[in-house]
């Protein structure tokens, strides 16, 4: 009998994971909680929310799920992995103690500092006045400063301030007005790092790890990195800034020491470790960690994986990843996000999407914010669709992705026109 898999989540990342896992010869059936209409042909979608831990547990137990794969961070931080372990169910992801690497920036920065892992110089604060004084030390010297709420803040907890007014406003809203609730009771204030950002992914079993691949996200909503930050407007793999030497340096100076540090601290890290890196003139430095796959990076990564993903996730969950390998395909892959106009601020939903049948047979369209209404796929979120194309080169993948995206439309559709441009500039 084949295996039953449950994927938790509903975005483009989870659609890409379902798509990849569905290719495993070992898989008999995939369920998604709650899933989305795009993955409905590959997975049976169950109407269970990602934070409803007891419902998820009951479902996995009653359906005899062989492996549960957690997409988003929220259930991880809420302790879904411990809950599953207590019930002898296999699950891919870190425990809530290990997920503090993402859930608490104070925890992550202090760990990096203690184990001498490269990151921006910083201080942490629990009260407003010393925090402001420290931040002003940067801006009054004409330097930018980065102010970060300690906890999860829906991607809005990081402010880059250039002036005294900006620094003050950020600290007032985090620490005094408690814009993010308890997440802003502590803040990290750090130096601004110049460079190009790279997301690096490795899968660990707590002791050993399998390096996966690097990708580059495009966080701002408009071209040339203008406008507010979003969840990510597009991504491509193997950014040229991330050379083979840098790759090795990141393994030696960042990934291995972090896995060691988490073990030494008594909270070994099992799951995918997503290192958000700044490639500075002084080498790679950690901006942040995430305890899950990246979105939209995963949509560009999954098509690059040569082999079966399932044994890798199982080995991580079991704690014996040593010797497990994952081949990568040659060439490149690009993911372009089609978003609702107005995102990441307010936007309308419910617009019919046309052209989904018009794309080439080998074009991947991973759904994110979509819904099915009277048989029609409509928009239902900020990031609506992910158009994904592979190519022999990054240039080819970019050309193809834009050609395919032009076939799809919905009212107020917005996408960046410059996904992958940094790679092209480096190649020219
Ligand atoms: P984080 O959630 O910590 O990754 O921060 C969100 C975004 O803020 C990052 O992807 C960077 O673009 C930016 N950022 C965070 N920390 C720094 C820093 N020290 N210097 C420059 N940019 C930063
Ligand atoms: N790509 C950004 C994130 O997944 O957090």
XYZ file of C-alpha atoms and ligand atoms in Angstrom:
456
model
C 0.000 0.000 0.000
C 1.211 3.449 -0.874
C 1.612 6.235 1.638
C -0.850 8.885 2.698
C 0.493 12.410 3.013
C -1.107 15.477 4.580
C 0.129 18.924 3.536
C -0.872 21.791 5.828
C -1.418 25.155 4.202
C -3.193 26.819 1.333
C -0.726 28.934 -0.624
C 1.447 28.637 -3.698
C 4.164 27.020 -1.599
C 1.835 24.218 -0.552
C 0.541 23.752 -4.103
C 4.162 23.341 -5.252
C 4.879 20.850 -2.423
C 1.756 18.850 -3.296
C 2.752 18.875 -6.993
C 6.213 17.541 -6.153
C 5.064 14.948 -3.625
C 2.383 13.696 -6.033
C 5.247 12.513 -8.298
C 6.613 10.182 -5.630
C 6.102 6.533 -6.553
C 5.540 5.833 -2.858
C 2.577 8.176 -2.515
C -0.930 6.788 -2.770
C -2.944 9.785 -1.667
C -2.361 13.392 -0.659
C -4.637 15.460 1.532
C -4.347 19.208 2.047
C -5.651 21.256 4.977
C -7.239 23.460 3.825
C -5.563 23.460 0.388
C -6.787 25.521 -2.568
C -8.677 24.948 -5.832
C -5.458 24.729 -7.851
C -4.250 21.630 -6.039
C -7.645 19.950 -5.918
C -6.732 17.628 -8.805
C -3.692 16.335 -6.903
C -4.857 16.429 -3.306
C -8.108 15.991 -1.450
C -8.739 19.327 0.224
C -10.114 19.204 3.762
C -11.811 22.198 5.297
C -9.470 22.484 8.293
C -7.663 25.705 9.158
C -3.887 25.668 9.647
C -4.135 26.790 13.279
C -6.758 24.230 14.269
C -4.221 21.837 15.745
C -6.657 19.444 17.368
C -8.660 19.018 14.136
C -5.465 18.443 12.152
C -4.281 15.904 14.702
C -7.613 14.095 14.674
C -7.640 14.009 10.877
C -4.076 12.660 10.642
C -4.745 10.060 13.320
C -8.097 8.884 11.952
C -6.863 8.742 8.344
C -3.613 7.006 9.349
C -1.504 9.635 7.615
C 2.080 8.428 7.108
C 3.676 11.883 6.952
C 2.339 15.378 7.616
C 4.219 18.225 5.935
C 3.741 21.665 7.488
C 3.829 24.632 5.102
C 3.375 27.785 7.212
C 5.082 28.817 10.450
C 1.983 29.350 12.577
C 1.214 25.688 13.416
C 4.929 25.035 14.000
C 5.172 27.787 16.567
C 1.946 26.594 18.152
C 3.585 23.217 18.774
C 2.062 20.938 16.145
C 5.244 18.868 15.917
C 5.303 18.029 19.648
C 1.592 17.253 19.495
C 2.132 14.787 16.651
C 5.131 13.215 18.400
C 3.015 12.700 21.523
C 0.617 10.703 19.377
C 3.313 8.760 17.499
C 2.540 10.453 14.199
C 5.305 11.382 11.772
C 5.558 15.062 10.877
C 8.056 17.182 8.941
C 9.048 20.412 10.684
C 10.736 21.788 13.800
C 9.336 21.748 17.326
C 8.079 25.029 18.742
C 11.326 25.378 20.711
C 13.352 25.014 17.505
C 10.926 27.234 15.557
C 11.959 30.104 17.827
C 14.674 30.647 15.227
C 11.903 32.336 13.242
C 9.431 33.125 15.998
C 11.755 35.215 18.131
C 14.265 37.523 16.532
C 15.820 38.105 19.955
C 16.383 34.353 20.345
C 17.827 34.082 16.821
C 20.155 37.069 17.155
C 21.427 36.003 20.587
C 22.109 32.504 19.259
C 24.000 33.902 16.272
C 26.026 36.131 18.559
C 26.812 33.372 21.062
C 28.044 31.008 18.346
C 29.875 33.645 16.362
C 27.756 33.288 13.232
C 27.902 36.326 10.913
C 24.972 38.723 11.239
C 24.358 42.486 11.529
C 25.636 44.145 14.730
C 22.667 44.613 17.061
C 21.246 45.212 20.506
C 17.967 44.036 21.990
C 15.638 46.226 24.079
C 12.645 45.793 26.332
C 12.003 49.443 27.029
C 11.406 52.410 24.809
C 13.892 55.078 25.937
C 17.133 53.097 25.591
C 15.828 51.626 22.323
C 15.244 55.081 20.901
C 18.599 56.332 22.105
C 20.376 53.416 20.433
C 18.458 53.880 17.161
C 19.184 57.596 17.123
C 22.884 56.825 17.432
C 22.667 55.468 13.878
C 20.404 58.002 12.179
C 22.044 61.051 13.729
C 25.256 59.896 12.019
C 23.467 59.632 8.687
C 23.240 55.826 8.843
C 20.120 53.781 8.306
C 18.960 51.591 11.157
C 16.803 48.474 11.140
C 14.146 48.101 13.830
C 12.584 44.659 14.258
C 9.738 43.469 16.446
C 10.831 40.322 18.269
C 7.870 38.118 17.365
C 5.714 37.319 14.368
C 4.180 40.416 12.825
C 2.710 39.193 9.536
C 5.770 40.354 7.615
C 5.359 43.948 8.810
C 7.613 43.882 11.853
C 10.786 45.169 10.197
C 11.251 48.907 9.652
C 14.243 50.488 7.975
C 14.557 54.031 9.326
C 16.706 56.822 7.888
C 15.537 59.702 10.049
C 14.905 60.366 13.704
C 11.181 60.727 13.005
C 11.009 57.354 11.261
C 12.888 55.596 14.045
C 10.722 57.221 16.711
C 7.471 56.391 14.895
C 8.493 52.763 14.450
C 9.403 52.333 18.096
C 6.271 54.100 19.331
C 4.021 51.885 17.267
C 5.833 48.665 18.241
C 6.623 49.283 21.902
C 4.053 51.820 23.108
C 0.997 51.420 20.896
C 1.688 47.668 20.687
C 0.759 47.479 17.000
C 1.850 43.830 16.951
C 0.737 43.019 20.498
C 3.311 41.106 22.529
C 5.454 40.579 19.418
C 6.753 44.149 19.829
C 7.425 44.102 23.555
C 11.031 43.380 22.735
C 12.828 44.791 19.711
C 16.063 44.111 17.905
C 17.844 47.188 16.593
C 20.614 46.539 14.124
C 22.901 48.050 11.551
C 21.682 48.275 7.974
C 23.508 45.859 5.702
C 24.194 46.697 2.059
C 24.150 43.937 -0.493
C 22.051 41.503 -2.450
C 19.661 39.182 -0.634
C 19.638 35.424 -1.089
C 17.402 32.760 0.445
C 19.226 29.517 1.170
C 17.470 26.265 2.037
C 18.803 23.187 3.808
C 16.961 20.239 5.321
C 18.181 19.043 8.693
C 17.415 16.052 10.863
C 18.668 17.807 13.984
C 22.280 16.721 13.534
C 23.085 16.373 9.862
C 21.709 18.225 6.900
C 21.171 18.170 3.185
C 21.885 21.473 1.435
C 19.142 22.135 -1.072
C 19.473 25.244 -3.204
C 19.588 29.042 -3.138
C 16.937 31.333 -4.567
C 16.217 35.039 -4.717
C 12.919 36.552 -3.683
C 11.554 39.961 -4.766
C 9.921 41.389 -1.677
C 8.813 44.857 -2.740
C 5.591 45.219 -4.667
C 6.938 47.362 -7.546
C 9.782 47.076 -10.053
C 13.298 48.072 -8.999
C 12.486 47.076 -5.406
C 10.168 50.040 -4.903
C 7.112 50.245 -2.688
C 6.119 48.327 0.434
C 7.278 44.819 1.257
C 5.003 41.932 0.323
C 5.120 38.210 1.000
C 7.185 37.991 -2.205
C 6.399 38.953 -5.808
C 8.566 36.386 -7.587
C 11.658 34.253 -7.251
C 14.289 32.417 -9.240
C 16.834 29.767 -8.324
C 20.646 29.787 -8.347
C 21.174 33.569 -8.185
C 24.555 34.334 -9.816
C 25.628 36.422 -6.798
C 25.639 33.139 -4.860
C 28.814 31.611 -6.250
C 30.093 28.112 -5.453
C 32.573 29.667 -2.984
C 29.801 31.560 -1.223
C 27.714 28.411 -1.096
C 30.525 26.611 0.720
C 31.130 29.586 3.001
C 27.440 29.652 3.953
C 27.502 25.939 4.767
C 30.661 26.275 6.877
C 29.984 29.556 8.636
C 26.207 29.597 8.907
C 24.272 26.376 8.298
C 26.556 23.914 10.110
C 27.143 26.183 13.117
C 23.411 26.894 13.483
C 22.503 23.223 13.424
C 25.242 22.575 15.966
C 24.104 25.527 18.102
C 20.483 24.376 18.176
C 21.603 20.934 19.298
C 23.878 22.418 21.939
C 20.999 24.571 23.219
C 18.839 21.481 23.652
C 16.429 22.201 20.805
C 17.766 20.326 17.768
C 16.427 21.683 14.494
C 14.545 19.182 12.334
C 12.910 20.477 9.192
C 13.776 22.917 6.464
C 16.036 25.729 7.552
C 15.533 28.863 5.462
C 18.392 31.307 5.927
C 17.646 34.827 4.714
C 21.108 36.139 3.848
C 22.618 39.442 2.835
C 25.652 39.018 0.601
C 27.737 41.944 1.827
C 31.219 43.132 0.887
C 32.341 41.335 4.089
C 30.729 38.057 3.085
C 27.349 36.478 3.763
C 25.451 37.566 6.880
C 22.210 36.281 8.337
C 19.228 38.650 8.109
C 16.764 36.170 9.525
C 15.850 32.508 9.714
C 12.564 30.946 8.787
C 11.549 27.520 9.993
C 9.656 26.559 6.835
C 9.941 26.644 3.076
C 9.898 30.097 1.460
C 6.988 31.416 -0.525
C 7.431 32.090 -3.490
C 10.920 30.484 -3.515
C 9.480 26.961 -3.147
C 7.453 27.389 -6.328
C 10.727 27.908 -8.251
C 12.663 25.256 -6.302
C 10.371 22.233 -6.593
C 10.689 21.969 -10.406
C 14.498 21.956 -9.997
C 14.612 18.887 -7.718
C 15.664 15.804 -9.629
C 14.578 13.018 -7.326
C 11.816 12.085 -4.948
C 11.234 14.635 -2.184
C 9.328 12.275 0.096
C 12.318 10.206 1.378
C 14.151 13.457 2.188
C 11.288 14.829 4.284
C 10.813 11.450 5.975
C 14.514 11.184 6.793
C 14.450 14.648 8.353
C 11.380 13.748 10.413
C 12.915 10.411 11.498
C 16.287 11.932 12.315
C 18.481 10.053 9.858
C 19.192 12.255 6.869
C 22.877 11.284 6.673
C 23.623 9.827 3.253
C 20.312 10.962 1.745
C 20.825 12.851 -1.497
C 18.766 15.131 -3.686
C 19.832 15.829 -7.249
C 19.224 19.159 -8.935
C 18.293 19.644 -12.566
C 20.473 21.812 -14.778
C 19.169 25.156 -15.989
C 16.989 27.632 -14.192
C 13.479 28.217 -12.946
C 11.488 31.393 -12.392
C 8.278 32.009 -10.458
C 6.238 35.127 -11.191
C 3.489 36.128 -8.771
C 0.267 37.539 -10.210
C -1.222 39.702 -7.475
C -4.410 41.654 -6.855
C -3.993 45.375 -7.581
C -3.658 47.201 -4.255
C -1.857 44.326 -2.482
C -0.136 44.422 0.063
C -2.622 47.060 1.201
C -6.343 46.710 0.549
C -7.595 45.017 -2.605
C -10.808 43.555 -3.963
C -11.535 39.850 -4.310
C -13.886 37.735 -6.376
C -12.752 38.655 -9.910
C -12.999 35.814 -12.446
C -9.629 34.577 -13.732
C -9.351 33.860 -17.450
C -6.654 32.179 -19.507
C -5.726 29.382 -17.118
C -6.419 26.865 -19.908
C -4.443 28.850 -22.465
C -0.984 28.330 -20.953
C 1.434 25.798 -22.479
C 1.157 22.224 -21.237
C 4.508 22.432 -19.423
C 3.752 25.715 -17.669
C 3.135 25.337 -13.959
C 0.501 27.572 -12.424
C 0.503 27.211 -8.675
C -2.530 28.754 -7.016
C -2.343 30.945 -3.907
C -5.302 33.291 -3.326
C -7.957 31.670 -5.480
C -11.427 30.267 -4.833
C -13.934 28.338 -6.901
C -17.326 29.992 -7.295
C -20.034 28.415 -9.439
C -17.405 26.393 -11.280
C -15.261 29.458 -12.019
C -11.839 30.206 -10.498
C -11.888 33.694 -8.957
C -9.402 35.834 -7.069
C -9.488 35.390 -3.316
C -6.304 36.899 -1.915
C -3.429 39.329 -2.393
C -1.093 36.937 -4.116
C -3.357 35.076 -6.519
C -1.293 32.855 -8.825
C 2.301 31.787 -9.374
C 3.372 31.224 -12.975
C 6.455 28.983 -13.056
C 8.739 28.143 -15.972
C 12.031 26.330 -16.290
C 14.617 27.145 -18.960
C 18.110 26.200 -20.039
C 19.193 29.631 -18.798
C 17.716 32.206 -16.483
C 17.081 34.456 -19.485
C 15.077 31.765 -21.226
C 13.051 31.025 -18.089
C 12.278 34.738 -17.614
C 11.190 35.175 -21.251
C 8.937 32.142 -21.046
C 7.368 33.095 -17.736
C 6.351 36.528 -18.997
C 5.021 35.068 -22.260
C 2.851 32.652 -20.298
C 1.705 35.214 -17.707
C 0.386 37.412 -20.537
C -2.187 34.705 -21.305
C -3.782 34.991 -17.859
C -5.872 37.903 -16.698
C -8.203 39.174 -14.021
C -9.378 42.634 -13.113
C -6.694 44.802 -11.462
C -4.028 42.117 -11.984
C -0.565 43.357 -11.031
C 2.846 41.760 -11.421
C 6.448 42.900 -11.405
C 8.093 43.170 -14.800
C 11.640 42.734 -13.509
C 11.763 39.321 -11.819
C 15.294 37.964 -12.276
C 16.729 41.228 -13.581
C 19.536 41.199 -11.010
C 20.668 37.860 -12.437
C 20.648 39.217 -15.993
C 22.628 42.292 -14.978
C 25.301 40.054 -13.441
C 25.421 37.806 -16.471
C 25.818 40.682 -18.962
P 13.603 40.005 8.108
O 12.163 39.650 8.387
O 14.436 40.142 9.323
O 14.241 39.196 7.020
O 13.510 41.438 7.417
C 12.685 41.680 6.297
C 13.473 42.390 5.245
O 14.039 43.577 5.788
C 14.678 41.598 4.730
O 14.306 40.711 3.729
C 15.552 42.709 4.235
O 15.128 43.146 2.961
C 15.319 43.798 5.223
N 16.327 43.773 6.292
C 16.245 43.111 7.468
N 17.348 43.295 8.191
C 18.155 44.090 7.478
C 19.449 44.654 7.684
N 20.130 44.466 8.819
N 19.964 45.422 6.715
C 19.294 45.651 5.575
N 18.069 45.177 5.326
C 17.501 44.399 6.243
N 9.838 34.582 0.662
C 9.675 35.119 1.941
C 9.167 34.194 2.929
O 8.784 33.076 2.624
O 9.141 34.558 4.091
